[in-house]
Coordinates of C-alpha atoms in Angstrom, one line a residue:
Chain A
M11 CA -108.8 -81.2 -144.9
E12 CA -112.1 -82.9 -144.0
T13 CA -113.6 -81.5 -140.8
I14 CA -115.1 -84.0 -138.3
P15 CA -118.6 -82.9 -137.2
T16 CA -118.9 -82.5 -133.4
P17 CA -121.1 -85.3 -131.9
Y18 CA -124.7 -84.4 -131.0
S19 CA -125.5 -83.5 -127.4
R20 CA -128.3 -85.5 -125.9
S21 CA -130.7 -82.6 -126.3
Q22 CA -129.8 -82.2 -129.9
L23 CA -130.1 -85.9 -130.5
E24 CA -133.6 -85.9 -128.9
R25 CA -134.7 -83.2 -131.4
L26 CA -133.6 -85.4 -134.3
L27 CA -135.1 -88.6 -133.0
P28 CA -138.6 -88.5 -134.6
D29 CA -137.2 -87.6 -138.0
Y30 CA -134.6 -90.3 -137.6
A31 CA -137.3 -92.9 -136.5
F32 CA -139.5 -92.0 -139.4
G33 CA -136.8 -91.9 -142.0
N34 CA -136.9 -88.2 -142.7
L35 CA -133.2 -87.5 -142.3
S36 CA -130.5 -87.4 -145.0
P37 CA -128.1 -90.4 -145.0
E38 CA -125.3 -88.3 -143.5
E39 CA -127.5 -87.0 -140.7
S40 CA -128.8 -90.5 -140.1
Q41 CA -125.2 -91.8 -139.7
R42 CA -124.5 -89.1 -137.2
V43 CA -127.5 -89.9 -135.2
E44 CA -126.7 -93.6 -135.2
K45 CA -123.2 -92.8 -133.9
A46 CA -124.6 -90.6 -131.2
L47 CA -127.2 -93.3 -130.2
Q48 CA -124.4 -95.6 -129.4
R49 CA -123.6 -93.3 -126.5
H50 CA -127.2 -93.2 -125.4
P51 CA -128.6 -96.7 -125.3
D52 CA -131.8 -95.6 -123.6
L53 CA -132.6 -93.3 -126.5
A54 CA -131.7 -96.1 -129.0
A55 CA -134.3 -98.3 -127.2
E56 CA -136.8 -95.5 -127.3
V57 CA -136.3 -95.1 -131.1
E58 CA -137.1 -98.8 -131.6
A59 CA -140.2 -98.6 -129.5
I60 CA -141.4 -95.4 -131.3
Q61 CA -140.9 -97.1 -134.6
A62 CA -142.9 -100.1 -133.6
V63 CA -145.7 -98.2 -132.1
F64 CA -146.1 -95.9 -135.0
R65 CA -146.0 -98.8 -137.5
R66 CA -149.1 -100.1 -135.7
L67 CA -150.6 -96.7 -135.6
E68 CA -150.2 -96.5 -139.4
S69 CA -152.3 -99.6 -139.8
M70 CA -155.2 -98.0 -137.9
E71 CA -155.7 -95.6 -140.7
Y72 CA -156.6 -92.6 -138.7
M73 CA -155.8 -90.2 -141.4
R74 CA -157.7 -92.2 -144.0
E75 CA -160.8 -91.8 -141.9
L76 CA -160.4 -88.0 -142.0
E77 CA -159.8 -88.3 -145.8
R78 CA -163.0 -90.3 -146.1
R79 CA -165.0 -87.8 -144.1
S80 CA -163.7 -84.9 -146.1
S81 CA -164.1 -86.4 -149.5
S82 CA -167.5 -84.9 -150.1
L83 CA -166.4 -81.4 -149.2
S84 CA -165.6 -80.2 -152.7
L85 CA -169.1 -80.8 -154.0
R86 CA -170.7 -79.2 -150.9
V87 CA -168.5 -76.1 -151.0
L88 CA -169.1 -75.6 -154.7
N89 CA -172.8 -75.9 -154.4
L90 CA -172.8 -73.5 -151.5
W91 CA -170.6 -71.1 -153.5
E92 CA -173.0 -71.2 -156.4
A93 CA -175.9 -70.5 -154.1
Q94 CA -174.1 -67.6 -152.5
K95 CA -173.3 -66.1 -156.0
T96 CA -177.0 -66.3 -156.8
V97 CA -178.0 -64.5 -153.6
K98 CA -175.4 -61.9 -154.2
S99 CA -176.7 -61.2 -157.7
V100 CA -180.2 -60.9 -156.5
H101 CA -179.2 -58.4 -153.8
W102 CA -177.2 -56.3 -156.2
W103 CA -178.7 -53.1 -154.8
K104 CA -177.2 -53.7 -151.4
P105 CA -173.7 -52.4 -152.3
V106 CA -175.3 -49.6 -154.2
A107 CA -177.4 -48.6 -151.2
K108 CA -174.3 -48.8 -149.0
V109 CA -172.7 -46.1 -151.0
L110 CA -175.8 -44.1 -151.9
F111 CA -177.2 -43.6 -148.3
P112 CA -174.0 -42.3 -146.8
A113 CA -173.5 -40.1 -149.7
L114 CA -177.0 -38.6 -149.3
G115 CA -176.4 -38.1 -145.6
L116 CA -173.2 -36.4 -146.4
A117 CA -174.8 -34.1 -148.9
L118 CA -177.5 -33.1 -146.4
F119 CA -174.8 -32.4 -143.8
A120 CA -173.0 -30.3 -146.3
V121 CA -176.1 -28.3 -147.1
W122 CA -176.7 -27.8 -143.4
W123 CA -173.1 -26.9 -142.7
Y124 CA -173.0 -24.4 -145.6
S125 CA -176.2 -22.8 -144.5
A126 CA -175.1 -22.6 -141.0
S127 CA -171.6 -21.2 -141.9
F128 CA -172.7 -18.7 -144.6
P129 CA -176.3 -17.4 -143.7
P130 CA -177.8 -15.4 -146.6
P131 CA -177.9 -11.7 -146.0
V132 CA -181.2 -10.5 -144.6
P133 CA -182.5 -7.5 -146.5
P134 CA -183.2 -4.3 -144.4
E135 CA -186.7 -3.9 -143.3
G136 CA -187.7 -1.4 -146.0
E137 CA -186.5 -3.6 -148.9
R138 CA -188.3 -6.8 -148.0
E139 CA -191.0 -6.1 -150.6
F140 CA -188.4 -6.7 -153.5
L141 CA -188.4 -10.4 -153.1
P142 CA -187.9 -13.1 -155.8
A143 CA -191.0 -13.6 -157.9
A144 CA -190.9 -17.4 -157.4
V145 CA -191.9 -17.1 -153.8
E146 CA -194.5 -14.4 -154.5
L147 CA -196.8 -16.8 -156.2
D148 CA -200.1 -17.2 -154.5
P149 CA -200.5 -19.9 -153.7
P150 CA -196.7 -20.9 -153.8
L151 CA -195.8 -24.0 -156.0
P152 CA -196.0 -26.9 -153.6
Y153 CA -192.8 -28.5 -155.0
T154 CA -190.8 -25.3 -154.6
D155 CA -192.3 -24.7 -151.3
G156 CA -191.3 -28.2 -150.1
I157 CA -187.7 -27.8 -151.2
V158 CA -187.5 -24.4 -149.6
T159 CA -189.1 -25.7 -146.4
L160 CA -186.9 -28.8 -146.3
T161 CA -183.7 -26.9 -146.9
Y162 CA -184.6 -24.4 -144.2
W163 CA -185.7 -27.1 -141.9
Y164 CA -182.3 -28.8 -142.3
S165 CA -180.4 -25.5 -142.0
G166 CA -182.3 -24.5 -138.9
L167 CA -182.7 -20.9 -140.2
P168 CA -186.0 -19.1 -140.7
P169 CA -187.0 -18.8 -144.3
V170 CA -185.7 -15.6 -145.8
A171 CA -188.3 -15.4 -148.5
Q172 CA -191.8 -15.0 -147.3
P173 CA -194.9 -15.1 -149.5
R174 CA -196.1 -11.5 -150.0
T175 CA -199.4 -10.7 -148.3
S176 CA -200.2 -7.6 -150.4
L177 CA -199.2 -6.3 -153.8
P178 CA -198.0 -2.7 -154.3
P179 CA -200.6 -0.4 -156.0
L180 CA -200.5 -0.1 -159.7
P181 CA -199.8 3.4 -161.2
T182 CA -203.1 4.9 -162.5
A183 CA -203.5 6.9 -165.8
S184 CA -206.4 9.1 -167.3
E185 CA -208.2 8.2 -170.6
D186 CA -206.5 11.1 -172.5
E187 CA -203.1 9.8 -171.5
I188 CA -203.9 6.3 -172.7
G189 CA -205.3 7.7 -176.0
Q190 CA -202.0 9.7 -176.6
L191 CA -200.0 6.6 -175.8
L192 CA -202.0 4.5 -178.3
N193 CA -201.6 7.1 -181.0
S194 CA -197.9 7.3 -180.7
L195 CA -197.7 3.5 -180.8
A196 CA -199.8 3.5 -184.1
E197 CA -197.5 6.2 -185.6
E198 CA -194.5 4.1 -184.8
V199 CA -196.0 1.0 -186.4
L200 CA -197.0 2.9 -189.6
W201 CA -193.5 4.4 -189.8
S202 CA -191.8 1.1 -189.5
E203 CA -194.1 -0.4 -192.3
D204 CA -193.2 2.4 -194.7
A205 CA -189.6 1.9 -194.1
T206 CA -189.9 -1.8 -194.8
A207 CA -191.8 -1.2 -198.1
Q208 CA -189.1 1.4 -199.3
A209 CA -186.3 -1.0 -198.7
P210 CA -184.6 -2.4 -201.9
Chain B
M26 CA -175.2 -77.8 -159.2
A27 CA -171.7 -77.3 -159.7
H28 CA -170.1 -79.6 -162.1
L29 CA -166.7 -81.3 -161.3
T30 CA -164.7 -81.9 -164.3
A31 CA -161.2 -83.3 -164.1
L32 CA -158.7 -80.6 -164.2
S33 CA -155.1 -80.9 -163.5
I34 CA -153.4 -77.7 -162.5
A35 CA -149.9 -78.4 -161.3
S36 CA -148.9 -75.6 -159.0
D37 CA -150.7 -73.3 -156.6
E38 CA -149.6 -70.4 -158.7
E39 CA -151.3 -71.8 -161.8
L40 CA -154.4 -72.5 -159.7
I41 CA -154.7 -68.9 -158.5
R42 CA -154.1 -67.6 -162.0
E43 CA -156.8 -70.0 -163.4
F44 CA -159.2 -68.9 -160.6
C45 CA -158.7 -65.2 -161.1
H46 CA -158.5 -65.0 -165.0
G47 CA -159.6 -68.4 -166.3
D48 CA -162.2 -71.0 -165.5
R49 CA -163.2 -70.0 -162.0
E50 CA -165.3 -73.0 -161.3
L51 CA -162.9 -75.7 -162.4
A52 CA -160.1 -74.0 -160.5
A53 CA -162.2 -73.7 -157.4
A54 CA -163.1 -77.4 -157.6
Q55 CA -159.4 -78.3 -158.0
F56 CA -158.5 -76.0 -155.1
V57 CA -161.0 -77.7 -152.7
R58 CA -160.0 -81.1 -153.8
R59 CA -156.4 -80.3 -153.2
Y60 CA -156.8 -78.9 -149.7
Q61 CA -159.9 -80.4 -148.4
R62 CA -158.4 -83.1 -146.2
F63 CA -155.9 -80.7 -144.8
V64 CA -158.5 -78.0 -143.9
Y65 CA -160.9 -80.7 -142.6
S66 CA -158.4 -82.3 -140.3
V67 CA -157.2 -79.0 -138.9
A68 CA -160.8 -78.0 -138.3
Y69 CA -161.6 -81.3 -136.8
R70 CA -158.6 -81.2 -134.4
Y71 CA -159.9 -77.9 -133.0
L72 CA -163.6 -78.6 -133.0
G73 CA -163.6 -82.3 -132.2
R74 CA -166.8 -83.1 -134.1
H75 CA -167.2 -84.1 -137.7
E76 CA -170.3 -82.0 -138.2
D77 CA -168.6 -78.9 -137.0
A78 CA -165.5 -79.6 -139.0
Q79 CA -167.6 -79.9 -142.2
D80 CA -169.2 -76.5 -141.4
A81 CA -165.9 -74.9 -140.7
A82 CA -164.2 -76.3 -143.7
Q83 CA -167.0 -75.0 -145.9
E84 CA -166.7 -71.6 -144.4
V85 CA -162.9 -71.6 -144.8
F86 CA -163.2 -72.4 -148.6
L87 CA -165.8 -69.8 -149.1
K88 CA -163.7 -67.2 -147.4
A89 CA -160.7 -68.4 -149.5
F90 CA -162.6 -68.0 -152.7
E91 CA -163.6 -64.5 -151.7
H92 CA -160.0 -63.4 -151.0
L93 CA -158.0 -65.6 -153.2
H94 CA -157.5 -62.9 -155.8
R95 CA -155.8 -60.8 -153.1
F96 CA -153.5 -63.6 -151.9
E97 CA -150.1 -62.0 -151.6
R98 CA -147.9 -65.0 -151.8
R99 CA -145.9 -64.1 -148.7
S100 CA -146.7 -67.6 -147.5
T101 CA -147.9 -70.8 -149.1
I102 CA -151.5 -71.4 -149.8
R103 CA -151.5 -74.2 -147.2
T104 CA -150.1 -71.8 -144.5
W105 CA -152.7 -69.2 -145.5
L106 CA -155.6 -71.8 -145.3
Y107 CA -154.2 -73.1 -142.0
R108 CA -154.6 -69.6 -140.5
I109 CA -158.0 -69.1 -141.8
T110 CA -159.1 -72.5 -140.6
V111 CA -157.7 -71.9 -137.1
R112 CA -159.4 -68.5 -137.0
V113 CA -162.8 -70.0 -138.2
A114 CA -162.6 -72.9 -135.8
L115 CA -161.7 -70.7 -132.8
S116 CA -164.6 -68.3 -133.7
M117 CA -167.0 -71.3 -134.0
L118 CA -165.7 -72.5 -130.6
R119 CA -166.3 -69.1 -129.1
Q120 CA -169.8 -69.0 -130.6
R121 CA -170.7 -72.3 -129.3
K122 CA -169.1 -71.7 -125.9
R123 CA -166.9 -74.7 -126.3
A124 CA -163.6 -73.6 -124.9
Q125 CA -162.4 -77.2 -124.6
W126 CA -162.6 -80.2 -126.9
L127 CA -165.8 -82.1 -126.5
P128 CA -165.8 -85.4 -124.7
W129 CA -166.1 -88.1 -127.3
D130 CA -169.5 -89.4 -126.2
E131 CA -171.0 -86.0 -126.9
A132 CA -168.8 -85.3 -129.9
F133 CA -169.9 -88.4 -131.7
S134 CA -173.5 -88.4 -131.0
G135 CA -175.6 -88.3 -134.2
D136 CA -172.8 -87.6 -136.7
E137 CA -172.0 -91.1 -137.6
E138 CA -171.5 -91.9 -141.2
P139 CA -171.5 -95.5 -142.5
Q140 CA -168.0 -96.7 -143.3
A141 CA -167.4 -97.1 -147.0
T142 CA -164.7 -99.7 -146.5
T143 CA -164.4 -103.5 -146.9
L144 CA -164.0 -104.0 -143.2
S145 CA -166.4 -106.3 -141.3
P146 CA -168.8 -104.4 -139.0
D147 CA -166.9 -105.6 -136.0
Q148 CA -163.6 -104.4 -137.4
A149 CA -165.1 -101.1 -138.5
H150 CA -166.4 -100.5 -135.0
E151 CA -163.1 -101.4 -133.5
R152 CA -161.4 -99.0 -135.8
E153 CA -163.9 -96.3 -135.1
E154 CA -163.3 -96.8 -131.4
F155 CA -159.6 -96.5 -131.7
N156 CA -159.9 -93.5 -133.8
R157 CA -161.8 -91.8 -131.1
Y158 CA -159.3 -92.9 -128.5
F159 CA -156.4 -91.6 -130.6
H160 CA -158.1 -88.3 -131.1
T161 CA -158.4 -88.1 -127.3
V162 CA -154.7 -88.8 -127.0
L163 CA -154.0 -86.0 -129.5
S164 CA -156.4 -83.6 -127.7
N165 CA -154.5 -84.1 -124.4
L166 CA -151.3 -82.8 -125.9
P167 CA -150.5 -79.1 -125.5
E168 CA -151.7 -77.3 -128.6
K169 CA -148.2 -76.5 -130.0
Q170 CA -147.1 -80.1 -129.6
R171 CA -150.3 -81.5 -131.1
E172 CA -150.1 -79.2 -134.1
T173 CA -146.4 -79.7 -134.7
F174 CA -146.9 -83.5 -134.6
V175 CA -149.9 -83.5 -136.9
L176 CA -148.4 -81.1 -139.4
R177 CA -145.1 -82.9 -139.5
Y178 CA -146.0 -86.5 -139.1
M179 CA -149.5 -86.7 -140.7
E180 CA -149.3 -83.8 -143.2
G181 CA -145.6 -84.2 -144.0
L182 CA -144.9 -80.6 -144.0
S183 CA -141.4 -79.1 -143.7
Y184 CA -140.3 -77.4 -140.6
E185 CA -140.1 -74.1 -142.4
E186 CA -143.7 -74.2 -143.4
I187 CA -144.8 -75.3 -139.9
S188 CA -142.7 -72.5 -138.4
Q189 CA -144.6 -70.0 -140.6
M190 CA -147.9 -71.5 -139.6
L191 CA -147.4 -71.7 -135.9
G192 CA -144.9 -68.8 -135.4
T193 CA -142.4 -71.0 -133.6
S194 CA -138.7 -71.4 -134.3
I195 CA -137.5 -74.5 -136.0
G196 CA -135.5 -75.6 -132.9
G197 CA -138.7 -75.2 -130.9
L198 CA -140.7 -77.2 -133.3
K199 CA -138.2 -80.1 -133.2
A200 CA -138.3 -80.2 -129.5
N201 CA -142.1 -80.1 -129.6
Y202 CA -142.1 -82.9 -132.1
F203 CA -140.0 -85.1 -130.0
L204 CA -142.1 -84.5 -126.9
A205 CA -145.3 -85.1 -128.8
V206 CA -144.1 -88.3 -130.3
R207 CA -142.8 -89.5 -126.9
K208 CA -146.1 -88.7 -125.2
I209 CA -148.2 -90.3 -127.9
A210 CA -146.1 -93.5 -127.9
N211 CA -146.3 -93.6 -124.1
A212 CA -150.1 -93.1 -124.1
L213 CA -150.6 -95.8 -126.7
L214 CA -148.4 -98.3 -124.9
N215 CA -150.2 -97.6 -121.5
G216 CA -153.7 -97.0 -122.6
P217 CA -156.7 -99.2 -123.4
Y218 CA -155.0 -100.5 -126.5
G219 CA -151.7 -101.0 -124.8
E220 CA -151.6 -104.7 -125.2
Y221 CA -151.9 -104.3 -129.0
F222 CA -149.1 -101.8 -129.1
R223 CA -146.9 -103.6 -126.6
Q224 CA -147.0 -106.6 -128.8
A225 CA -145.6 -104.5 -131.6
S226 CA -142.8 -103.2 -129.5
Q227 CA -141.9 -106.6 -128.1
K228 CA -138.2 -107.4 -128.7
P229 CA -137.8 -110.4 -131.1
N230 CA -136.2 -112.6 -128.5
G231 CA -139.2 -112.3 -126.2
D232 CA -137.7 -109.9 -123.7
D233 CA -139.7 -107.1 -122.1
P234 CA -141.0 -104.5 -124.5
H235 CA -138.9 -101.4 -125.2
T236 CA -139.6 -98.7 -122.7
I237 CA -140.3 -95.0 -123.4
Q238 CA -139.4 -92.4 -120.8
P239 CA -142.5 -90.7 -119.4

């Protein structure tokens, strides 16, 4: 059995009026609107007026004006795009720097944090003379010194390794002791040469 | 300089694919040509000045090129562009401290371009004047009504698409559309060009013109 659609209320009809007036409804919907308009002659008159006014409006070509104004956009946009790409390729280092600088900062922070969290053991007073050879150089290597200074500057700790101010005294020996040592060395050399000559 | 060669890419999907994996420049040219009027008219409605609309539209397309490869297809390209355009236009308005549309005298100072039509100078001037007036009529509408009217009547978009763009229900859009059409018709019938429009709405038997409820 075919169902008869309920007639549109006035507010429903109003919502459909522009689409009806501009021919955007389906034939079925248009028929329903026409039937409903018979019950609302004021709205029917309004539809006619709207149609007439907008027909005139169409002839004023408001949209064509915008179309004309925007017609050169594609060329402008593409030129600007090209220019932007060139600038981007010239400034290739910018993104690299964006990554590199924070990474460097992070690394320095990590060094500082590590130094602050795990301070190196300070040797007891009596053992301070047994220090790494690198820092005992006199004068110290400027590069090594710089790195050591920078690291300790960042860590906020006093340098553990201090350049030695005096060297421990060398052991002394008499002339006889030296002569005995040289003789024993010469014997060892002769013995090893004989052993090499007798080898098959 | 970018070269514009004719390229016919049927759908937006193909256009995006071509832009991401094919001939980027040709796809970009096609993309701008397809949406330039739409983007321009949206920008113009918000900014009210052709110079500003040009700048905004350029910025919109450059932003679109930058992000097109990440376009998620949750809406149409047109909806996506609409949102970018409104955002760019509003930001330009904020920058220039122009919270309201410019008065026409100011808006049109110095950005006139010669008409490339076959109209006589008088006709061209008359049309120019009318277009200014009509823009004022549009600008006096509430934003939702104005946008609904322009997107539906001038751009011919579906209610579904407009609903996505404006975030309004379809019922609400239809009501806004009706109110906008009614107000525009009233303004045209009773404004400085009223005589011209009243003649159009005159009944054939010479009776009074049709009336539109205010």
